[in-house]
CSV table of C-alpha atoms in Angstrom, one decimal:
chain,number,residue,atom,x,y,z
D,66,UNK,CA,-11.6,-4.6,0.0
D,67,UNK,CA,-7.7,-3.6,-0.4
D,68,UNK,CA,-8.6,-0.3,1.9
D,69,UNK,CA,-10.9,-2.3,3.7
D,70,UNK,CA,-8.9,-5.7,4.9
D,71,UNK,CA,-6.3,-2.9,5.3
D,72,UNK,CA,-7.9,-1.2,8.0
D,73,UNK,CA,-9.0,-5.0,9.3
D,74,UNK,CA,-5.7,-5.7,9.7
D,75,UNK,CA,-4.2,-3.0,11.1
D,76,UNK,CA,-1.4,-2.6,8.1
D,77,UNK,CA,0.5,0.0,8.3
D,78,UNK,CA,1.9,2.2,5.1
D,79,UNK,CA,5.5,1.6,4.2
D,80,UNK,CA,5.4,3.1,0.7
D,81,UNK,CA,4.4,4.1,-2.6
D,82,UNK,CA,5.1,4.1,-6.5
D,83,UNK,CA,6.5,7.1,-7.8
D,84,UNK,CA,3.9,7.6,-9.9
D,85,UNK,CA,5.2,10.1,-12.5
D,86,UNK,CA,6.7,7.8,-15.3
D,87,UNK,CA,3.7,5.1,-15.1
D,88,UNK,CA,0.3,8.1,-14.8
D,89,UNK,CA,-1.3,10.4,-17.4
D,90,UNK,CA,-2.6,13.1,-15.1
D,91,UNK,CA,-5.2,14.4,-17.3
D,92,UNK,CA,-7.3,10.8,-17.2
D,93,UNK,CA,-6.1,9.8,-13.8
D,94,UNK,CA,-6.5,13.6,-11.9
D,95,UNK,CA,-4.7,14.1,-7.9
D,96,UNK,CA,-7.1,14.8,-5.8
D,97,UNK,CA,-7.5,17.7,-3.5
D,98,UNK,CA,-8.3,17.0,0.2
D,99,UNK,CA,-10.3,20.9,1.6
D,100,UNK,CA,-11.0,21.5,4.5
D,101,UNK,CA,-12.9,25.0,5.3
D,102,UNK,CA,-12.4,26.2,2.3
D,103,UNK,CA,-8.4,25.8,2.2
D,104,UNK,CA,-6.4,22.9,0.4
D,105,UNK,CA,-4.5,20.3,3.0
D,106,UNK,CA,-3.5,18.0,0.9
D,107,UNK,CA,-2.8,16.9,-2.4
D,108,UNK,CA,-3.4,12.6,-3.0
D,109,UNK,CA,-1.9,11.4,-5.8
D,110,UNK,CA,-2.6,8.3,-8.2
D,111,UNK,CA,-0.1,5.3,-7.5
D,112,UNK,CA,0.1,1.9,-6.2
D,113,UNK,CA,0.7,1.9,-2.1
D,114,UNK,CA,2.6,-0.5,-0.2
D,115,UNK,CA,0.9,-2.0,2.9
D,116,UNK,CA,1.8,-4.4,5.5
D,117,UNK,CA,0.1,-6.4,8.2
D,118,UNK,CA,1.3,-8.1,10.7
D,119,UNK,CA,0.6,-11.3,12.1
D,120,UNK,CA,1.7,-10.1,15.8
D,121,UNK,CA,2.1,-6.5,16.3
D,122,UNK,CA,6.0,-6.3,16.9
D,123,UNK,CA,5.7,-4.5,20.6
D,124,UNK,CA,3.5,-8.1,21.7
D,125,UNK,CA,5.1,-10.0,24.9
D,126,UNK,CA,7.5,-13.3,24.3
D,127,UNK,CA,5.3,-16.1,25.7
D,128,UNK,CA,6.2,-18.8,24.9
D,129,UNK,CA,6.2,-21.6,22.5
D,130,UNK,CA,3.8,-24.1,24.8
D,131,UNK,CA,0.8,-20.4,25.2
D,132,UNK,CA,-1.1,-19.8,22.4
D,133,UNK,CA,-2.0,-16.1,21.4
D,134,UNK,CA,-4.7,-14.8,18.4
D,135,UNK,CA,-3.3,-11.9,17.1
D,136,UNK,CA,-5.4,-9.0,17.5
D,137,UNK,CA,-5.4,-9.1,13.3
D,138,UNK,CA,-6.2,-12.9,13.0
D,139,UNK,CA,-3.2,-13.1,10.8
D,140,UNK,CA,-1.2,-16.3,10.5
D,141,UNK,CA,1.5,-14.6,8.8
D,142,UNK,CA,2.6,-11.1,7.5
D,143,UNK,CA,0.9,-10.2,4.8
D,144,UNK,CA,1.3,-6.9,1.7
D,145,UNK,CA,-1.3,-5.2,0.9
D,146,UNK,CA,-0.4,-3.7,-2.5
D,147,UNK,CA,-3.3,-1.2,-3.6
D,148,UNK,CA,-3.6,1.2,-6.4
D,149,UNK,CA,-4.8,2.1,-10.1
D,150,UNK,CA,-3.6,0.4,-13.4
D,151,UNK,CA,-1.2,1.7,-14.8
D,152,UNK,CA,-1.6,4.3,-18.3
D,153,UNK,CA,2.0,3.8,-19.4
D,154,UNK,CA,5.7,1.5,-19.4
D,155,UNK,CA,3.7,-1.7,-17.8
D,156,UNK,CA,6.9,-3.6,-17.7
D,157,UNK,CA,8.8,-0.5,-15.7
D,158,UNK,CA,6.0,-0.6,-13.5
D,159,UNK,CA,6.3,-4.5,-12.8
D,160,UNK,CA,10.4,-4.8,-12.0
D,161,UNK,CA,9.2,-2.3,-9.6
D,162,UNK,CA,6.7,-3.5,-7.9
D,163,UNK,CA,7.6,-6.9,-8.3
D,164,UNK,CA,11.7,-5.5,-7.4
D,165,UNK,CA,10.4,-4.0,-3.3
D,166,UNK,CA,7.9,-7.2,-2.8
D,167,UNK,CA,12.3,-9.2,-3.6
D,168,UNK,CA,13.5,-6.8,-0.6
D,169,UNK,CA,10.7,-7.5,1.8
D,170,UNK,CA,10.8,-11.3,1.5
D,171,UNK,CA,7.9,-12.0,-0.7
């Protein structure tokens, strides 16, 4: 669901929580992307944060008398958090996530 919203709202990735202290990699293994027999990318399990803007930053300022519906359909910015549950250190994980969100003004 969060992936779908991120695509529909044209969300931009803005951060991720370092997975090293929070995941057991024997339980949540990284994913390897292979193309043409060559490893292209290693994706570690983590929690990613994206921002969907109500109005693109490049949109012209049209003044208060003209109503412009942003292409996302959003009336305000939305922060999307997507990831798997941590395997350990839940309190530290939660604190790091909340601090990140507070730094965005959420």
